[in-house]
Amino acid sequence: MTLRDRYGKTQLVFDPEENPELAADAKRLRAEWVLRVDGNVRKRPDDMINPKMPTGEIEIVVTSIEKLATPDTPPLLPEDEFEPSEEHRLRWRFLDLRRARMQRNLAKRHELAQITRRYFSDLGFMEIETPFLTRSTPEGARDFVVPSRLHHGQWYALPQSPQTYKQILMVAGYDRYFQVVRCFRDEDFRANRQPEFTQIDVEMSFCDPDDVMGVTEGLMKKIFEDQLNVPFPDKVQQMSYDEAIRRFGSDKPDLRFGNELVDLTDLFAGNGFGVIDNTVKAGGRVIGVLAQGQVKSSRKVVGEWESFVKERGLGGLMPLRKVDGNWPGPLGKFIPESNLEQAAELLGMNLESDLAFVAVAPAPRVHEVMGMLRLELAQKFEWIPADKHELLWVVDFPLLEYDEEAKRHVALHHPFTAPDPATYEQYKDSEPTKILSQAYDLVWNGEEVAGGSIRIHDREMQMKMFNLLGMSEEEAKTRFSFLMEALEYGAPPHGGIAFGFDRLVMLITGESSIRDVIPFPKTTQAVALFEGAPGKIDATQFRELGLSPKSDTQN
């Protein structure tokens, strides 16, 4: 019989000759009962040693047992050979957390938190807590809001990040701040997001992007060496946002494999292929991606990949391949063979074995969807080396993007990001979307694990930024009065970064879902299954908050 606790497993032995009553009692024990056991530790015989267990060389000869809890057979057994469904695991999370895998994951989570605190403390950073009940400043994701019982009609918001507070701490003279902090965002359902999550929040005064990146890389170096036992690169490469979109269709490119996007516009446009010519005249691009070893893909398989891109907004997908000396399909019909051969060379195709997919559509959407196809192909055909680690800084982000629905410019990161001075002066009055920001994201194996920027520290510049976002001075004061007031009294130049703590733990442990590294996560529908949250509140609570519940017919 095996006894399990957080530290591992230990073999129990009952001697029926020495204590027959105890041995008989042991036969009535059941899985997941909680026991206290007394006994004597002894070395196992050589032929009974279990090298797969840390305690495999010893066993406990039991002298007494106390049954502390005798539950029925639980709906989830930690030793189950087959993985239960995620819904079942989350419904019985307290049982799921007994599993060895989950205990390892939470131990890694604890270790990362301790590494983080030691690292920043050793560099002179102070961990300072910021409020959870704060003012709603709607810009970006939706806030979770909390009604005030003492001030009817007034609402708190749970922070999406401590952004304004950490900037105010810089004004207050705390030049090096960090915090391992919970954040809250009321986002639409997304596979690997949580409504509440943890981030490592960092801010520094009198710094430039290189300073922040250097501090960030120092923590990543400790993670690589202490947690993964792999060397950290001598230099983390940097790539502009435009280049990342152009080559990989993503601002968080996975560099562990090739198959970069290739622009074939010059080779394929102007050859009488109406779909291509018309789209390119309207500003579109022709983009190809290699699928090595797939030249024999059936029409059905090609159709499935075409459905993939159509579901994401493209009009179609054209295969590029040479079969029995011919180029089948519409590309072979309209595009000269010499152009097709040049395209194949640019894509790195082996004409004997490889296939490529080509799409034409407006940019940058064609890049984004073909980037998704690149990743889907890599996962399907297992092109991504499991033991490879690639880090990348993505820089030179646009400061703004235009929201067609809202009919105004919005901040690509947040409205406190400092613009690049040169492009700001060049484009502020003519083409604001061409203004670059002093923002930087750290990407690890295709996952954004940290993002930050140099902040606006001048009140007048901050007001100009709000104006670019279509916000009047009165509206800016209403939303961000506390920050604007603080900037009036002398803010040092400052910048910072925030790490996605849950995502870091996911990558360290090799998990594919952040729900497997969070003790009590929500489902993709933002539901806590075993607690039953969200739930209703009673009429008394409504009255105390000065609210009126809807009737059941209105719900």
Coordinates of C-alpha atoms in Angstrom, one line a residue:
M1 CA 0.0 0.0 0.0
T2 CA 1.2 3.5 -0.8
L3 CA 0.9 6.6 1.3
R4 CA 0.9 9.9 -0.6
D5 CA 1.4 13.5 0.6
R6 CA 2.8 16.7 -1.0
Y7 CA 6.3 15.5 -0.7
G8 CA 5.9 12.2 -2.5
K9 CA 4.9 8.6 -1.9
T10 CA 6.0 6.0 0.7
Q11 CA 5.5 2.3 0.6
L12 CA 3.6 0.9 3.7
V13 CA 4.0 -2.7 4.8
F14 CA 1.7 -4.7 7.0
D15 CA 3.0 -7.9 8.6
P16 CA 0.1 -10.4 9.1
E17 CA 2.2 -12.6 11.3
E18 CA 3.3 -9.9 13.7
N19 CA 0.0 -8.0 13.8
P20 CA -2.9 -9.9 12.1
E21 CA -5.6 -7.5 13.3
L22 CA -3.8 -4.5 11.8
A23 CA -3.2 -6.4 8.5
A24 CA -6.9 -7.3 8.3
D25 CA -7.8 -3.7 9.1
A26 CA -5.5 -2.5 6.3
K27 CA -7.5 -4.5 3.7
R28 CA -10.5 -2.3 4.5
L29 CA -8.7 0.9 3.6
R30 CA -9.8 2.7 0.4
A31 CA -8.2 5.1 -2.0
E32 CA -8.0 8.8 -0.9
W33 CA -8.7 8.1 2.8
V34 CA -6.8 10.4 5.1
L35 CA -4.6 8.5 7.5
R36 CA -2.1 8.9 10.3
V37 CA 0.4 6.1 10.3
D38 CA 3.0 5.1 12.9
G39 CA 5.7 2.6 12.1
N40 CA 9.3 1.8 11.7
V41 CA 11.4 2.7 8.6
R42 CA 13.4 -0.1 7.2
K43 CA 15.5 -0.7 4.1
R44 CA 13.9 -2.6 1.3
P45 CA 15.4 -5.9 0.1
D46 CA 17.6 -5.4 -2.9
D47 CA 15.2 -7.1 -5.3
M48 CA 12.3 -4.9 -4.0
I49 CA 14.0 -1.5 -4.5
N50 CA 11.9 0.8 -6.8
P51 CA 14.3 3.2 -8.6
K52 CA 11.3 5.2 -10.0
M53 CA 10.4 6.5 -6.5
P54 CA 12.5 8.9 -4.5
T55 CA 11.7 6.8 -1.4
G56 CA 12.1 3.5 -3.4
E57 CA 14.9 2.2 -1.1
I58 CA 12.9 2.2 2.1
E59 CA 9.4 1.2 3.4
I60 CA 7.5 1.7 6.6
V61 CA 6.5 -1.3 8.6
V62 CA 3.2 -0.1 10.1
T63 CA 2.5 -0.4 13.8
S64 CA -0.7 1.6 14.0
I65 CA -3.2 3.4 11.8
E66 CA -5.6 6.3 12.6
K67 CA -8.3 7.0 10.1
L68 CA -8.8 10.7 10.0
A69 CA -11.2 10.9 7.1
T70 CA -13.0 8.0 5.3
P71 CA -14.7 9.5 2.2
D72 CA -16.6 7.7 -0.4
T73 CA -14.8 7.0 -3.7
P74 CA -14.1 10.5 -5.1
P75 CA -15.4 11.5 -8.6
L76 CA -11.7 12.1 -9.6
L77 CA -8.8 10.0 -8.6
P78 CA -5.3 11.5 -8.7
E79 CA -3.9 8.2 -9.9
D80 CA -6.2 7.9 -12.9
E81 CA -4.2 6.6 -15.9
F82 CA -6.4 8.6 -18.3
E83 CA -6.7 12.4 -18.2
P84 CA -10.3 13.5 -17.3
S85 CA -12.0 16.2 -19.3
E86 CA -11.1 19.8 -18.3
E87 CA -14.6 20.5 -17.3
H88 CA -14.6 17.5 -14.9
R89 CA -11.2 18.6 -13.5
L90 CA -12.4 22.1 -12.9
R91 CA -15.6 20.9 -11.3
W92 CA -13.6 18.9 -8.8
R93 CA -10.6 21.2 -8.6
F94 CA -9.7 20.4 -5.0
L95 CA -9.3 16.7 -6.0
D96 CA -7.5 17.6 -9.3
L97 CA -5.0 19.6 -7.3
R98 CA -3.9 16.4 -5.6
R99 CA -2.5 15.1 -8.8
A100 CA 1.3 15.0 -9.0
R101 CA 1.4 17.1 -12.2
M102 CA -0.7 19.9 -10.6
Q103 CA 1.4 19.8 -7.5
R104 CA 4.6 20.2 -9.6
N105 CA 3.0 23.1 -11.5
L106 CA 2.0 25.0 -8.3
A107 CA 5.5 24.3 -6.8
K108 CA 7.0 25.9 -9.9
R109 CA 4.6 28.8 -9.5
H110 CA 5.8 29.3 -6.0
E111 CA 9.5 29.1 -7.0
L112 CA 9.0 31.7 -9.7
A113 CA 7.4 34.1 -7.3
Q114 CA 10.3 33.7 -4.9
I115 CA 12.9 34.1 -7.7
T116 CA 11.1 37.3 -8.8
R117 CA 11.0 38.8 -5.4
R118 CA 14.7 38.0 -4.7
Y119 CA 15.8 39.3 -8.1
F120 CA 14.1 42.7 -7.9
S121 CA 14.8 43.2 -4.2
D122 CA 18.6 42.6 -4.9
L123 CA 18.4 45.3 -7.5
G124 CA 17.0 47.9 -5.1
F125 CA 13.4 47.6 -6.2
M126 CA 10.6 48.0 -3.6
E127 CA 7.5 45.8 -3.6
I128 CA 4.6 48.2 -3.0
E129 CA 1.0 47.2 -3.0
T130 CA -1.6 49.2 -5.0
P131 CA -5.4 49.3 -4.5
F132 CA -7.8 46.8 -5.9
L133 CA -10.8 49.1 -5.4
T134 CA -10.1 52.0 -7.7
R135 CA -11.7 54.4 -10.2
S136 CA -13.0 53.1 -13.6
T137 CA -10.9 54.5 -16.4
P138 CA -12.5 52.8 -19.4
E139 CA -9.8 52.6 -22.2
G140 CA -9.0 49.3 -23.6
A141 CA -10.7 46.2 -22.1
R142 CA -13.8 46.5 -20.0
D143 CA -13.6 47.0 -16.2
F144 CA -15.1 44.7 -13.6
V145 CA -17.1 47.2 -11.5
V146 CA -18.2 47.0 -7.9
P147 CA -21.1 49.0 -6.5
S148 CA -20.5 51.0 -3.3
R149 CA -22.8 50.3 -0.4
L150 CA -21.8 53.5 1.4
H151 CA -22.2 55.7 -1.7
H152 CA -25.2 54.6 -3.7
G153 CA -24.9 55.1 -7.4
Q154 CA -21.1 55.2 -7.2
W155 CA -18.9 52.4 -8.4
Y156 CA -15.4 51.1 -7.9
A157 CA -13.5 49.2 -10.6
L158 CA -11.1 46.4 -10.2
P159 CA -7.7 47.3 -11.8
Q160 CA -6.9 46.0 -15.3
S161 CA -3.3 46.8 -14.2
P162 CA -1.7 49.1 -11.6
Q163 CA -0.6 51.3 -14.5
T164 CA -1.5 54.8 -13.2
Y165 CA -0.6 53.9 -9.6
K166 CA 2.9 52.8 -10.5
Q167 CA 3.4 56.0 -12.5
I168 CA 2.3 58.0 -9.5
L169 CA 4.8 56.1 -7.4
M170 CA 7.5 57.4 -9.8
V171 CA 6.2 61.0 -9.2
A172 CA 6.3 60.2 -5.4
G173 CA 10.0 59.4 -5.7
Y174 CA 10.0 55.6 -5.5
D175 CA 12.3 55.2 -8.4
R176 CA 12.3 51.4 -8.5
Y177 CA 9.0 49.6 -7.9
F178 CA 7.7 46.1 -8.5
Q179 CA 4.8 44.0 -7.5
V180 CA 3.4 40.5 -8.0
V181 CA -0.2 41.5 -8.5
R182 CA -3.6 40.3 -9.4
C183 CA -5.3 42.1 -12.3
F184 CA -8.8 41.9 -13.7
R185 CA -10.2 42.3 -17.2
D186 CA -13.8 41.7 -18.4
E187 CA -12.9 40.4 -21.8
D188 CA -14.8 38.3 -24.3
F189 CA -14.2 34.6 -24.2
R190 CA -10.7 33.7 -25.3
A191 CA -9.0 30.3 -25.1
N192 CA -5.9 31.1 -23.0
R193 CA -7.1 34.2 -21.1
Q194 CA -8.5 34.5 -17.6
P195 CA -10.7 37.3 -16.2
E196 CA -8.4 37.5 -13.2
F197 CA -4.7 36.9 -13.7
T198 CA -1.3 37.6 -12.1
Q199 CA 1.4 39.8 -13.5
I200 CA 4.9 40.9 -12.4
D201 CA 4.6 44.7 -12.5
V202 CA 7.8 46.8 -12.8
E203 CA 8.5 50.5 -13.1
M204 CA 11.7 52.6 -13.1
S205 CA 12.6 56.2 -13.1
F206 CA 15.4 57.9 -15.2
C207 CA 15.5 55.0 -17.7
D208 CA 15.4 54.3 -21.4
P209 CA 14.1 51.2 -23.2
D210 CA 17.5 49.5 -23.0
D211 CA 17.5 49.9 -19.2
V212 CA 14.1 48.2 -18.9
M213 CA 15.1 45.5 -21.4
G214 CA 18.3 44.8 -19.5
V215 CA 16.5 44.4 -16.2
T216 CA 13.9 42.2 -17.9
E217 CA 16.5 40.0 -19.5
G218 CA 18.2 39.6 -16.1
L219 CA 15.1 37.9 -14.7
M220 CA 14.7 35.8 -17.8
K221 CA 18.3 34.7 -17.5
K222 CA 17.6 33.4 -14.0
I223 CA 14.5 31.6 -15.2
F224 CA 16.4 29.9 -18.0
E225 CA 19.3 28.9 -15.9
D226 CA 17.5 28.1 -12.6
Q227 CA 14.2 26.6 -13.8
L228 CA 15.0 25.2 -17.3
N229 CA 18.7 24.5 -17.0
V230 CA 19.3 25.9 -20.4
P231 CA 21.8 28.7 -21.4
F232 CA 20.5 32.2 -21.9
P233 CA 21.4 33.9 -25.2
D234 CA 24.3 36.4 -25.2
K235 CA 22.0 38.9 -27.0
V236 CA 18.2 38.8 -27.4
Q237 CA 17.4 39.8 -30.9
Q238 CA 15.1 42.7 -31.7
M239 CA 12.6 43.0 -34.6
S240 CA 10.3 45.9 -35.6
Y241 CA 6.6 45.4 -35.4
D242 CA 6.3 45.9 -39.2
E243 CA 9.0 43.3 -39.9
A244 CA 7.3 40.8 -37.5
I245 CA 4.0 41.2 -39.3
R246 CA 5.6 41.1 -42.8
R247 CA 7.6 37.9 -42.1
F248 CA 5.4 36.0 -39.6
G249 CA 2.0 37.6 -39.7
S250 CA 2.1 38.2 -36.0
D251 CA 3.5 40.6 -33.4
K252 CA 4.5 37.6 -31.3
P253 CA 6.3 35.4 -33.9
D254 CA 7.4 31.9 -33.0
L255 CA 11.0 31.7 -34.2
R256 CA 11.5 28.0 -33.4
F257 CA 10.8 27.0 -37.0
G258 CA 11.1 28.7 -40.4
N259 CA 8.4 28.7 -43.0
E260 CA 8.3 32.5 -43.1
L261 CA 5.7 34.3 -45.1
V262 CA 7.0 35.3 -48.6
D263 CA 5.6 38.3 -50.5
L264 CA 4.9 37.1 -54.1
T265 CA 3.1 40.2 -55.3
D266 CA 5.7 41.3 -57.9
L267 CA 5.8 37.9 -59.4
F268 CA 2.1 37.2 -59.5
A269 CA 0.4 40.5 -60.2
G270 CA 0.0 41.9 -63.7
N271 CA -0.4 38.5 -65.4
G272 CA -4.1 38.6 -66.2
F273 CA -5.3 36.7 -63.1
G274 CA -8.2 39.0 -62.3
V275 CA -8.6 38.1 -58.6
I276 CA -4.9 38.9 -57.9
D277 CA -4.7 41.9 -60.2
N278 CA -7.8 43.6 -58.8
T279 CA -6.9 43.0 -55.2
V280 CA -3.3 44.3 -55.7
K281 CA -4.6 47.4 -57.4
A282 CA -6.7 48.1 -54.3
G283 CA -3.6 47.8 -52.1
G284 CA -3.6 44.0 -51.4
R285 CA -0.6 41.7 -51.3
V286 CA 0.0 38.1 -52.5
I287 CA 1.5 36.1 -49.7
G288 CA 2.8 32.5 -49.7
V289 CA 3.8 30.0 -47.1
L290 CA 5.7 26.7 -47.4
A291 CA 4.3 23.3 -46.4
Q292 CA 7.2 21.0 -46.8
G293 CA 6.6 17.4 -47.6
Q294 CA 2.9 18.0 -48.5
V295 CA 3.1 17.9 -52.3
K296 CA 0.7 14.9 -52.4
S297 CA -2.0 16.5 -50.3
S298 CA -5.4 15.6 -51.6
R299 CA -8.0 18.0 -52.9
K300 CA -9.9 17.3 -49.7
V301 CA -6.9 18.2 -47.5
V302 CA -6.2 21.4 -49.5
G303 CA -9.9 22.3 -49.1
E304 CA -9.7 21.9 -45.3
W305 CA -6.8 24.4 -45.3
E306 CA -8.8 26.7 -47.5
S307 CA -11.7 26.5 -45.1
F308 CA -9.3 27.5 -42.3
V309 CA -8.3 30.8 -43.9
K310 CA -11.9 31.5 -45.1
E311 CA -13.2 31.2 -41.5
R312 CA -10.6 33.9 -40.6
G313 CA -11.7 36.3 -43.3
L314 CA -9.8 35.5 -46.5
G315 CA -11.5 34.8 -49.8
G316 CA -9.6 31.6 -50.6
L317 CA -6.3 29.7 -50.8
M318 CA -4.4 28.6 -53.8
P319 CA -2.0 25.6 -53.8
L320 CA 1.4 26.0 -55.5
R321 CA 3.0 22.8 -56.5
K322 CA 4.6 21.0 -59.5
V323 CA 3.2 17.6 -60.3
D324 CA 4.4 15.5 -63.3
G325 CA 6.0 18.5 -64.8
N326 CA 2.9 20.7 -64.6
W327 CA 1.6 23.4 -62.2
P328 CA -2.0 22.4 -61.6
G329 CA -4.7 24.9 -60.5
P330 CA -5.4 28.6 -61.2
L331 CA -1.8 29.7 -60.6
G332 CA -0.5 27.4 -63.3
K333 CA -3.2 28.7 -65.7
F334 CA -2.4 32.4 -65.3
I335 CA 1.1 32.8 -64.0
P336 CA 4.1 32.2 -66.3
E337 CA 6.2 29.2 -65.4
S338 CA 9.3 31.2 -64.9
N339 CA 7.5 33.3 -62.3
L340 CA 6.2 30.2 -60.6
E341 CA 9.7 28.8 -60.4
Q342 CA 11.0 32.0 -58.9
A343 CA 8.2 31.9 -56.4
A344 CA 9.1 28.3 -55.5
E345 CA 12.8 29.3 -55.0
L346 CA 11.8 32.3 -52.7
L347 CA 9.7 29.9 -50.7
G348 CA 12.5 27.4 -50.4
M349 CA 10.4 24.7 -52.0
N350 CA 11.7 21.2 -53.0
L351 CA 9.6 20.7 -56.1
E352 CA 9.7 16.9 -55.6
S353 CA 8.1 17.0 -52.2
D354 CA 6.8 20.4 -51.2
L355 CA 3.6 22.3 -51.5
A356 CA 3.0 26.0 -50.8
F357 CA -0.2 27.9 -50.1
V358 CA -0.8 31.3 -51.6
A359 CA -3.4 33.9 -50.7
V360 CA -4.2 37.4 -51.9
A361 CA -6.1 39.9 -49.8
P362 CA -5.7 43.4 -48.3
A363 CA -2.8 43.9 -46.0
P364 CA -2.2 43.4 -43.1
R365 CA -5.1 41.0 -42.9
V366 CA -3.5 38.6 -45.4
H367 CA -0.3 38.5 -43.4
E368 CA -2.2 37.9 -40.1
V369 CA -4.3 35.0 -41.5
M370 CA -1.3 33.4 -43.3
G371 CA 0.6 33.7 -40.1
M372 CA -2.2 31.8 -38.4
L373 CA -2.0 29.2 -41.2
R374 CA 1.8 28.9 -40.7
L375 CA 1.3 28.1 -37.0
E376 CA -1.5 25.7 -37.7
L377 CA 0.6 23.8 -40.2
A378 CA 3.5 23.7 -37.8
Q379 CA 1.4 22.2 -35.1
K380 CA -0.3 19.7 -37.4
F381 CA 2.9 18.5 -38.9
E382 CA 5.1 18.8 -35.8
W383 CA 7.6 21.2 -37.1
I384 CA 8.3 22.9 -33.7
P385 CA 11.2 21.4 -31.7
A386 CA 10.0 20.8 -28.2
D387 CA 13.3 21.5 -26.6
K388 CA 14.1 24.8 -28.4
H389 CA 13.7 28.2 -26.8
E390 CA 13.6 31.5 -28.8
L391 CA 13.4 35.0 -27.3
L392 CA 12.6 38.1 -29.2
W393 CA 12.0 41.8 -28.5
V394 CA 9.4 43.3 -30.8
V395 CA 9.9 47.1 -31.0
D396 CA 8.8 50.1 -33.0
F397 CA 5.1 49.5 -32.5
P398 CA 2.6 52.0 -33.9
L399 CA 1.4 54.4 -31.2
L400 CA -2.2 54.4 -32.5
E401 CA -4.6 52.4 -34.6
Y402 CA -7.9 53.5 -36.1
D403 CA -11.0 51.9 -34.7
E404 CA -13.5 51.7 -37.6
E405 CA -16.4 51.0 -35.2
A406 CA -15.6 53.8 -32.8
K407 CA -14.5 56.1 -35.7
R408 CA -11.5 57.3 -33.8
H409 CA -7.9 56.5 -33.0
V410 CA -7.2 54.2 -30.1
A411 CA -3.9 53.5 -28.3
L412 CA -2.3 50.2 -29.5
H413 CA -0.9 49.6 -26.0
H414 CA -2.3 52.2 -23.6
P415 CA -2.7 56.0 -23.6
F416 CA 0.3 56.6 -21.3
T417 CA 2.9 55.2 -23.8
A418 CA 5.4 57.8 -24.9
P419 CA 5.6 58.4 -28.7
D420 CA 8.8 58.3 -30.6
P421 CA 9.8 62.0 -30.8
A422 CA 10.8 62.0 -34.5
T423 CA 7.7 60.3 -36.0
Y424 CA 5.5 62.2 -33.6
E425 CA 6.7 65.5 -35.0
Q426 CA 6.5 64.2 -38.6
Y427 CA 3.0 62.7 -38.5
K428 CA 1.0 64.2 -35.6
D429 CA -1.0 66.5 -37.8
S430 CA -1.3 64.4 -40.9
E431 CA -1.1 60.6 -40.4
P432 CA -1.2 59.8 -36.7
T433 CA -1.2 56.0 -37.4
K434 CA 2.4 56.4 -38.7
I435 CA 3.6 57.6 -35.3
L436 CA 5.8 55.0 -33.6
S437 CA 5.8 54.4 -29.9
Q438 CA 8.5 53.7 -27.3
A439 CA 7.0 50.3 -26.6
Y440 CA 8.5 46.9 -26.4
D441 CA 7.2 43.3 -26.1
L442 CA 9.2 40.3 -25.1
V443 CA 8.1 37.1 -27.0
W444 CA 9.1 33.6 -25.9
N445 CA 8.3 30.8 -28.2
G446 CA 5.5 32.6 -29.8
E447 CA 4.0 33.8 -26.6
E448 CA 4.0 37.4 -25.4
V449 CA 5.4 37.1 -21.9
A450 CA 6.1 40.8 -21.1
G451 CA 5.2 44.1 -22.5
G452 CA 6.0 47.7 -21.6
S453 CA 7.0 51.1 -22.7
I454 CA 8.6 54.4 -21.8
R455 CA 5.7 56.6 -20.3
I456 CA 4.6 60.1 -21.0
H457 CA 5.9 62.1 -18.0
D458 CA 5.0 65.6 -19.2
R459 CA 1.4 66.8 -18.5
E460 CA 1.2 68.8 -21.8
M461 CA 2.4 65.8 -23.8
Q462 CA -0.1 63.6 -22.1
M463 CA -2.9 66.0 -22.9
K464 CA -1.8 65.9 -26.6
M465 CA -2.0 62.2 -26.5
F466 CA -5.5 62.3 -25.2
N467 CA -6.4 64.7 -28.0
L468 CA -5.1 62.3 -30.6
L469 CA -7.5 59.7 -29.0
G470 CA -10.4 62.1 -29.6
M471 CA -10.6 63.0 -25.9
S472 CA -11.3 66.5 -24.8
E473 CA -9.4 68.1 -21.9
E474 CA -12.6 68.0 -19.8
E475 CA -13.1 64.3 -20.5
A476 CA -9.4 63.6 -19.8
K477 CA -9.6 65.4 -16.4
T478 CA -12.7 63.4 -15.5
R479 CA -11.2 60.0 -16.4
F480 CA -7.6 60.6 -15.3
S481 CA -7.7 63.5 -12.9
F482 CA -5.5 61.9 -10.3
L483 CA -2.7 61.1 -12.9
M484 CA -2.9 64.5 -14.6
E485 CA -2.7 66.3 -11.2
A486 CA 0.3 64.2 -10.3
L487 CA 2.1 65.1 -13.5
E488 CA 1.7 68.8 -12.7
Y489 CA 4.0 68.5 -9.8
G490 CA 7.1 67.1 -11.5
A491 CA 7.3 63.5 -12.8
P492 CA 10.7 62.1 -13.7
P493 CA 11.2 60.3 -17.0
H494 CA 10.1 56.7 -16.4
G495 CA 9.2 53.5 -18.0
G496 CA 8.4 49.9 -17.1
I497 CA 7.1 46.5 -18.1
A498 CA 4.7 43.9 -16.9
F499 CA 5.3 40.1 -17.2
G500 CA 2.4 37.7 -17.6
F501 CA 3.2 35.6 -14.5
D502 CA 0.7 32.8 -15.4
R503 CA 2.1 32.6 -18.9
L504 CA 5.7 32.4 -17.7
V505 CA 4.8 29.5 -15.4
M506 CA 3.0 27.8 -18.3
L507 CA 6.1 28.0 -20.5
I508 CA 8.4 26.8 -17.6
T509 CA 6.3 23.8 -16.9
G510 CA 5.7 22.9 -20.6
E511 CA 1.9 23.2 -20.2
S512 CA -0.3 24.3 -23.1
S513 CA -3.0 26.0 -21.0
I514 CA -2.6 28.7 -18.3
R515 CA -5.5 26.9 -16.5
D516 CA -3.1 24.2 -15.6
V517 CA -0.8 26.5 -13.7
I518 CA -3.5 28.6 -11.8
P519 CA -4.8 27.0 -8.6
F520 CA -8.5 28.0 -9.1
P521 CA -9.0 29.2 -12.7
K522 CA -12.2 30.0 -14.6
T523 CA -13.4 28.2 -17.7
T524 CA -13.2 29.8 -21.1
Q525 CA -16.7 31.1 -20.3
A526 CA -15.4 32.8 -17.2
V527 CA -17.2 30.4 -14.9
A528 CA -15.8 28.9 -11.7
L529 CA -17.3 25.5 -11.8
F530 CA -16.7 24.1 -8.3
E531 CA -17.5 27.4 -6.5
G532 CA -20.5 28.1 -8.7
A533 CA -19.4 31.7 -9.6
P534 CA -20.8 34.0 -10.9
G535 CA -23.9 33.6 -8.9
K536 CA -27.0 35.5 -7.8
I537 CA -27.2 37.7 -4.7
D538 CA -30.2 38.1 -2.4
A539 CA -32.7 41.0 -2.2
T540 CA -31.1 42.3 1.0
Q541 CA -27.8 42.8 -0.7
F542 CA -29.5 44.6 -3.6
R543 CA -31.2 47.0 -1.2
E544 CA -28.0 47.7 0.7
L545 CA -26.3 48.6 -2.6
G546 CA -29.2 50.8 -3.7
L547 CA -29.8 48.6 -6.7
S548 CA -33.0 47.0 -8.0
P549 CA -32.8 43.4 -9.3
K550 CA -34.4 42.5 -12.6
S551 CA -37.4 40.1 -12.5
D552 CA -36.8 36.5 -13.7
T553 CA -38.6 37.4 -17.0
Q554 CA -36.1 40.2 -17.6
N555 CA -33.0 38.1 -16.8

